[in-house]
Short mmCIF file of C-alpha atoms in Angstrom, two decimals:
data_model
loop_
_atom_site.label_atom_id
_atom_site.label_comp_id
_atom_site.label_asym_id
_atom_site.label_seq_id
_atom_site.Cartn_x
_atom_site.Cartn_y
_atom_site.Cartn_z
CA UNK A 1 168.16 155.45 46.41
CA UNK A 2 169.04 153.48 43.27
CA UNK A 3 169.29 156.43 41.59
CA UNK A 4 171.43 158.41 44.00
CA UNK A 5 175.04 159.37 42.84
CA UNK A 6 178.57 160.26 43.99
CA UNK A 7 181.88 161.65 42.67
CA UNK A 8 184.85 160.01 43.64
CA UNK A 9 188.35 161.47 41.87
CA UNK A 10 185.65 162.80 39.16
CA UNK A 11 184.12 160.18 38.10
CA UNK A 12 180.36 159.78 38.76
CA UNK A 13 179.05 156.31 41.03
CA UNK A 14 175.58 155.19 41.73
CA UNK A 15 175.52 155.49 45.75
CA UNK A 16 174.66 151.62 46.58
CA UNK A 17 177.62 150.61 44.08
CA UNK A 18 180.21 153.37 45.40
CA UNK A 19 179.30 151.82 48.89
CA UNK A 20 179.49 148.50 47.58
CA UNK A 21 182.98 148.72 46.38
CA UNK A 22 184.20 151.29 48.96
CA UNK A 23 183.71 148.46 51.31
CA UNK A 24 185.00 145.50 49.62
CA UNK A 25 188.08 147.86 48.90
CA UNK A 26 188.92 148.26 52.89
CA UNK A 27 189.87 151.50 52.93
CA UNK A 28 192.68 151.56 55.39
CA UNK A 29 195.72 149.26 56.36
CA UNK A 30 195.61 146.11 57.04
CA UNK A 31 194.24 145.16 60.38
CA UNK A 32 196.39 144.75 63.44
CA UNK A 33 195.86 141.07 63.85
CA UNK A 34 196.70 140.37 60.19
CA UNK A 35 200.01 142.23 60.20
CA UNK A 36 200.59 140.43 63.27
CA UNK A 37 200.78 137.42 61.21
CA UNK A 38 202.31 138.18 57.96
CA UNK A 39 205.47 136.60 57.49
CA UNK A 40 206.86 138.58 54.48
CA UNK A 41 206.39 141.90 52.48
CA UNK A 42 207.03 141.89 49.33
CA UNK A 43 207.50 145.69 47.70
CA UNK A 44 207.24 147.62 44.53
CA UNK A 45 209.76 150.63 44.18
CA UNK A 46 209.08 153.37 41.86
CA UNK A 47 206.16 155.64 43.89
CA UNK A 48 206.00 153.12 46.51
CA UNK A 49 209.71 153.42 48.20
CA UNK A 50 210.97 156.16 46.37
CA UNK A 51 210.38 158.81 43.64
CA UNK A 52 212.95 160.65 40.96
CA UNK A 53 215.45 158.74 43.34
CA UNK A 54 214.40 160.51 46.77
CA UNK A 55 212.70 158.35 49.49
CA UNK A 56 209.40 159.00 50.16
CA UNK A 57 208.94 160.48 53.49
CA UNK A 58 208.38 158.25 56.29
CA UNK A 59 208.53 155.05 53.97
CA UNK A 60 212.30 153.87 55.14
CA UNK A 61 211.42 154.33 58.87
CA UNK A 62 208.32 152.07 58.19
CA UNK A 63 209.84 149.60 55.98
CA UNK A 64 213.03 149.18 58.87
CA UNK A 65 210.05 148.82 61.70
CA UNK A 66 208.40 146.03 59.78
CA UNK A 67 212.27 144.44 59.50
CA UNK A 68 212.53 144.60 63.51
CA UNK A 69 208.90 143.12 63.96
CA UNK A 70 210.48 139.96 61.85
CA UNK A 71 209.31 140.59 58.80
CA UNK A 72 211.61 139.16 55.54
CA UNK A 73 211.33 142.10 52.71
CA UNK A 74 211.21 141.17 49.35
CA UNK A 75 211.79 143.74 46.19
CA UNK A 76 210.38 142.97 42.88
CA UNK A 77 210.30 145.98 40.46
CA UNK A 78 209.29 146.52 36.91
CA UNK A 79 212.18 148.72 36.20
CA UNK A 80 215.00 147.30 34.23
CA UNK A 81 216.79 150.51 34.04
CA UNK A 82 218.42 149.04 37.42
CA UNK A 83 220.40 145.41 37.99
CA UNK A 84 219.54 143.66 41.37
CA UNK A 85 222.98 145.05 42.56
CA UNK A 86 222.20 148.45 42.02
CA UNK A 87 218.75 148.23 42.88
CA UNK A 88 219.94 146.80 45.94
CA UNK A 89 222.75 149.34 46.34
CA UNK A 90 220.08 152.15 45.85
CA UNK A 91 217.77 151.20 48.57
CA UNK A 92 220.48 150.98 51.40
CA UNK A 93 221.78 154.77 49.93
CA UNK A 94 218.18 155.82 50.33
CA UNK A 95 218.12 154.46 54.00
CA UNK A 96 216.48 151.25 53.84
CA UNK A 97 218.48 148.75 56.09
CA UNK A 98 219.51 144.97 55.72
CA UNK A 99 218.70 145.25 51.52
CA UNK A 100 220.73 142.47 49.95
CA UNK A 101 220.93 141.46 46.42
CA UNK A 102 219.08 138.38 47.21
CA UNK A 103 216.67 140.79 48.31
CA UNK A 104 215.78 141.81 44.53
CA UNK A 105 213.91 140.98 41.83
CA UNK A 106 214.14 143.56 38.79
CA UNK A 107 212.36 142.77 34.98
CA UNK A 108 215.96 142.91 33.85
CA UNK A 109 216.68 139.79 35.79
CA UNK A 110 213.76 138.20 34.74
CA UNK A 111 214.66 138.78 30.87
CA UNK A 112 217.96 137.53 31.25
CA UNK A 113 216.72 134.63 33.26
CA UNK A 114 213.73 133.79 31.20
CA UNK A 115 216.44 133.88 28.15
CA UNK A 116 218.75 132.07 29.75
CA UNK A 117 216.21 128.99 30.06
CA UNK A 118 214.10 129.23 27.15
CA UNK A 119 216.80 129.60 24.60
CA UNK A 120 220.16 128.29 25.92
CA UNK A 121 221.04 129.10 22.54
CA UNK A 122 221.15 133.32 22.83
CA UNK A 123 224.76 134.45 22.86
CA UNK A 124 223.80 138.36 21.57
CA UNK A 125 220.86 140.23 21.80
CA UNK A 126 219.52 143.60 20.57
CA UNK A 127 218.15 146.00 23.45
CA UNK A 128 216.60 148.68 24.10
CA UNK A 129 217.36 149.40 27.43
CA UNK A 130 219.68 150.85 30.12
CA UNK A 131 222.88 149.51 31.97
CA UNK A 132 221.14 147.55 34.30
CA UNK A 133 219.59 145.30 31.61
CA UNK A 134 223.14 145.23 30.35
CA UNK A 135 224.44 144.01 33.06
CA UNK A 136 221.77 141.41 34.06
CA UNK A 137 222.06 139.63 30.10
CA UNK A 138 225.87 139.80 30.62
CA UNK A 139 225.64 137.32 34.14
CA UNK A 140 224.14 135.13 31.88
CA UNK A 141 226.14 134.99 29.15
CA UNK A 142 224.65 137.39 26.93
CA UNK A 143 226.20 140.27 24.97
CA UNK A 144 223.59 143.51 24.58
CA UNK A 145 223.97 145.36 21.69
CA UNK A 146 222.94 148.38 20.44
CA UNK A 147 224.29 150.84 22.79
CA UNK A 148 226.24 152.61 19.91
CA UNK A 149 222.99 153.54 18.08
CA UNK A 150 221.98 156.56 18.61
CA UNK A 151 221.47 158.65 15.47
CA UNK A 152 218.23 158.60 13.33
CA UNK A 153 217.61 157.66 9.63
CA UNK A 154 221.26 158.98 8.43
CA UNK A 155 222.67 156.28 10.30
CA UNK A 156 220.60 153.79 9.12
CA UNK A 157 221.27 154.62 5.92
CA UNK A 158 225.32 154.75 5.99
CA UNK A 159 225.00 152.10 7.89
CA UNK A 160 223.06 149.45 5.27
CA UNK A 161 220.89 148.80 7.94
CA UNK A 162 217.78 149.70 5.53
CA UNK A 163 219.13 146.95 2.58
CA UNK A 164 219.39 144.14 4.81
CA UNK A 165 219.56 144.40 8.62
CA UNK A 166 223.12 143.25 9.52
CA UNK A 167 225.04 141.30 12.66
CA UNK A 168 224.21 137.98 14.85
CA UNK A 169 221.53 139.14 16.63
CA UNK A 170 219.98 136.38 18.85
CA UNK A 171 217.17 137.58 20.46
CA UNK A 172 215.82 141.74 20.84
CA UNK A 173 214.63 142.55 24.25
CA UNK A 174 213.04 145.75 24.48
CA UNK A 175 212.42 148.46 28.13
CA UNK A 176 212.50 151.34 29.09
CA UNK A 177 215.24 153.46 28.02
CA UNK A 178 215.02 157.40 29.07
CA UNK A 179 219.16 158.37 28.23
CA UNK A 180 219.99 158.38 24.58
CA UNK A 181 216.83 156.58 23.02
CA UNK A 182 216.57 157.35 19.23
CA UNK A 183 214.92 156.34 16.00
CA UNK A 184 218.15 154.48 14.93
CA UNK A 185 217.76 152.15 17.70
CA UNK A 186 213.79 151.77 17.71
CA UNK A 187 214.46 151.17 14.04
CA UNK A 188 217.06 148.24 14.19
CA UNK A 189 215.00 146.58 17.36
CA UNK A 190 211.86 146.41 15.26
CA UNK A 191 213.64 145.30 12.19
CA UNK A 192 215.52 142.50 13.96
CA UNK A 193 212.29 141.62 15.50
CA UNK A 194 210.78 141.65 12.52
CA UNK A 195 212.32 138.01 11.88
CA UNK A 196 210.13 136.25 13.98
CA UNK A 197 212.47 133.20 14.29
CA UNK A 198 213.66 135.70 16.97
CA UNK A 199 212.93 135.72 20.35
CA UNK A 200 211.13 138.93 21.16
CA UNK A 201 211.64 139.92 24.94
CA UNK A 202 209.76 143.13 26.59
CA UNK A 203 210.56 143.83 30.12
CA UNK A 204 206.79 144.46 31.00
CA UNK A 205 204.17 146.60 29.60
CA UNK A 206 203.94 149.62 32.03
CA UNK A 207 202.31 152.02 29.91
CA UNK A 208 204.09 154.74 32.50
CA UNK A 209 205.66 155.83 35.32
CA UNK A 210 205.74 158.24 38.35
CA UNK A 211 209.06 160.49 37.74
CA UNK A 212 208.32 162.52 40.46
CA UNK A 213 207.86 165.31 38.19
CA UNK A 214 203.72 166.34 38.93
CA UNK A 215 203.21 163.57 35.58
CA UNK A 216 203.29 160.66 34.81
CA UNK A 217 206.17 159.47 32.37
CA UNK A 218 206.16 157.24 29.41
CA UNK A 219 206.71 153.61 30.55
CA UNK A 220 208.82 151.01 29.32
CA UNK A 221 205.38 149.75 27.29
CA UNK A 222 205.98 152.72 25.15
CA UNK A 223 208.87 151.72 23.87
CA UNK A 224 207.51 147.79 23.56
CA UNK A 225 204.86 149.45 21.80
CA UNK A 226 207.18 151.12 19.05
CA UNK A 227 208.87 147.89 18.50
CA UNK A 228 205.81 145.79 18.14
CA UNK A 229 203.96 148.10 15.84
CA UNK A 230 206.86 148.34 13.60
CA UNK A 231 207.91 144.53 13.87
CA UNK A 232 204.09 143.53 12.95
CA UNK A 233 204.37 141.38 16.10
CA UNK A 234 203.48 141.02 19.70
CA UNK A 235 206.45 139.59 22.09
CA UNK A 236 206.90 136.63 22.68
CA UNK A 237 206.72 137.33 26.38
CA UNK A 238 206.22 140.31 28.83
CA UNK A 239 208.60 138.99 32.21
CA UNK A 240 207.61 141.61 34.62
CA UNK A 241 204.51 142.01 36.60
CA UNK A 242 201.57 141.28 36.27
CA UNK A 243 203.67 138.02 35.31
CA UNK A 244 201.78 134.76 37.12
CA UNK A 245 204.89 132.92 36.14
CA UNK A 246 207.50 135.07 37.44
CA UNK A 247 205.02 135.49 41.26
CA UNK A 248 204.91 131.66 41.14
CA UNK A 249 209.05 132.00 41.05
CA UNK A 250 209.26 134.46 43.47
CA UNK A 251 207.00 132.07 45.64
CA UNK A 252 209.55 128.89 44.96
CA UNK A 253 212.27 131.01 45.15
CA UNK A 254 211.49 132.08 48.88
CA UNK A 255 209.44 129.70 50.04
CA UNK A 256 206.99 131.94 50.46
CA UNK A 257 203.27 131.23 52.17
CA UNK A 258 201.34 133.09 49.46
CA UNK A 259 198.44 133.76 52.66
CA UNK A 260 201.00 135.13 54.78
CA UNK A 261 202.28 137.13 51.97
CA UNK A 262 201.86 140.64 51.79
CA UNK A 263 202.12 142.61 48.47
CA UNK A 264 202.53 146.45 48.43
CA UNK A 265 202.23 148.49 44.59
CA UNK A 266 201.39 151.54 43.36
CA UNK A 267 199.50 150.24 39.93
CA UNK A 268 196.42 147.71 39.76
CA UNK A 269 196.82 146.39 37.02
CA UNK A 270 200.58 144.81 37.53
CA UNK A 271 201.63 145.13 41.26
CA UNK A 272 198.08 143.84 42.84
CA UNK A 273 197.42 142.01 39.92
CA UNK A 274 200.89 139.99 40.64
CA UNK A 275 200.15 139.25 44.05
CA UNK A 276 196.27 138.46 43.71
CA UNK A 277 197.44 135.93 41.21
CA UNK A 278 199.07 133.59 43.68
CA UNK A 279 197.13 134.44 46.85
CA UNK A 280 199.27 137.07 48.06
CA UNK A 281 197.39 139.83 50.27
CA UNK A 282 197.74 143.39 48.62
CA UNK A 283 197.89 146.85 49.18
CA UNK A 284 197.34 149.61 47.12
CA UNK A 285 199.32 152.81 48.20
CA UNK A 286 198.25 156.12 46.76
CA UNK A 287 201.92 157.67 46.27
CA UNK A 288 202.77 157.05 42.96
CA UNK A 289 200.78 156.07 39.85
CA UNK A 290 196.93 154.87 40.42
CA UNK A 291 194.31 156.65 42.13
CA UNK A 292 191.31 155.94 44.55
CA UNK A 293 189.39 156.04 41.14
CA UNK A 294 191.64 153.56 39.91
CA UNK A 295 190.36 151.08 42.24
CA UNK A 296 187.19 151.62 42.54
CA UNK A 297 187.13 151.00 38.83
CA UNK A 298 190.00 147.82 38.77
CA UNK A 299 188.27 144.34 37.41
CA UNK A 300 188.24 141.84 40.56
CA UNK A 301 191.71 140.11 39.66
CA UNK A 302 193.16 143.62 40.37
CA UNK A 303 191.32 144.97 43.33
CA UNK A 304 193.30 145.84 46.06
CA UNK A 305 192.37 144.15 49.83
CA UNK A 306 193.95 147.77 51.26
CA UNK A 307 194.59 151.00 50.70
CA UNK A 308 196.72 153.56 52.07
CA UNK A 309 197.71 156.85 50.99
CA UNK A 310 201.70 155.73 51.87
CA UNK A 311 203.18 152.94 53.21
CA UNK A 312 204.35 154.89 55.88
CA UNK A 313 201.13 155.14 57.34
CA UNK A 314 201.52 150.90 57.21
CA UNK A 315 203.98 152.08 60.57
CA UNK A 316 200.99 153.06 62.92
CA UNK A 317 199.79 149.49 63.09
CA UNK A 318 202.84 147.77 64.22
#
């Protein structure tokens, strides 16, 4: 028997392990009685609620029956491509009801907030990024720059840059950026960062992302990555999930009751490893990035207690 194997997603299991993990894993939803008591769910976005900005079918109708059984809804994505306005302003296009602003928790906010109280200091910073990471530094005082640069060496080199990297740059916070990223503005990041008086700010590490396209896209730790290897440095901080500090935050924040606390992602290694690390329950849903393989093969701090192909199918048990 000990020698007896399976294949699960293509990867090859010794039968008394596969069983093993296939039943501390729970395939299936949560059980009745423990929805029953679950006070709040708190949700990833990106291949959990919606992909390449169309609802995933069934998930709004599920999400609006867990609102009229009395659960609060909570929204904390890695994305800082979107502000907690518009991130907010997205869900109720895409049919999700009662979404408020209050509702949200994007990595942008969580840059500009972490700025904000670790160096009171930061008037400017450099980013690599998209308007909604413009818009979260600018509620707290903070003037982006960059947005201009998007040539390639030429620039750099009319520019001065390459002599002496020029204007009062604060801090560089580095995401995801898919709309007019070039090597002028990878360049300039990394050089400013390269100071490392500087406060160097990435939005989280996602190494990618489901576009809805049949592949997975590069992530906003791609473009970290860049920065970092150029700059000869790590940042300072990654905000976003798997944060501890910013689910301990969310927790004080809400007041949440981390054991009546349910947290729904499509990634291991940040969404269930963000709730697991405050004693959140979590679900794994199969819709956007990680796999059955996934987490079968995901280290105990980011093993999901559920799985479900959608959250839709989280509807049936209400």
């Amino acid at each position: 028997l000990m020698g007896v194997t399976a294949v699960v997603a293509g990867r090859q299991y010794l039968l008394p392990t596969l069983r093993a993990r296939l039943r501390a894993l729970r395939l299936g939803p949560p059980p009745r009685a423990v929805l029953n008591r679950l006070q709040t769910v708190v949700c990833d976005c990106d291949g959990v609620l919606y992909l390449n900005g169309m609802a995933l079918p069934g998930v709004p109708e599920a999400l609006n029956a867990l609102r009229r059984a009395g659960k609060r809804l909570l929204f904390v994505t890695n994305s800082a491509t979107q502000s907690r306005r518009s991130l907010a302003a997205k869900l109720t296009k895409l049919g999700f009801e009662g979404v408020a602003e209050a509702d949200c928790i994007t990595s942008a906010s969580a840059a500009a907030a972490y700025l904000h109280a670790n160096h009171p200091h930061c008037r400017t910073a450099y980013c690599v990024g998209e308007q909604g990471l413009i818009d979260e530094l600018a509620l707290v005082g903070i003037t982006a720059m960059g947005q201009g640069d998007t040539g390639g060496m030429q620039a750099l080199v009319e520019e001065g840059f390459c002599d002496a990297p020029i204007g009062e740059i604060d801090a560089v916070v580095v995401g995801l950026q898919m709309e007019g990223l070039s090597y002028q503005r990878l360049s300039k990041a990394a050089g400013y960062a390269f100071d490392r008086s500087r406060p160097f700010i990435a939005t989280n590490s996602d190494e990618n992302w489901p576009g809805g396209l049949g592949v997975l896209l590069p992530g906003a730790g791609a473009c970290v990555a860049f920065v970092a290897c150029a700059a000869e440095r790590q940042p300072d901080v990654y905000v976003g999930k798997p944060s501890r500090d910013l689910a301990r935050l969310l927790v004080k924040l809400h007041a949440l009751e981390p054991r009546f606390t349910l947290m729904v992602g499509d990634r291991t290694n940040t969404d269930i490893c963000f709730g697991k690390s405050v004693g959140f329950r979590t679900l794994l849903v199969l819709s956007g990035c990680h796999t059955l393989d996934d987490a079968l093969r995901a280290p105990a701090k980011s093993a999901p207690d559920y799985i479900l192909p959608s959250l839709a199918d989280l509807a049936a048990q209400l």
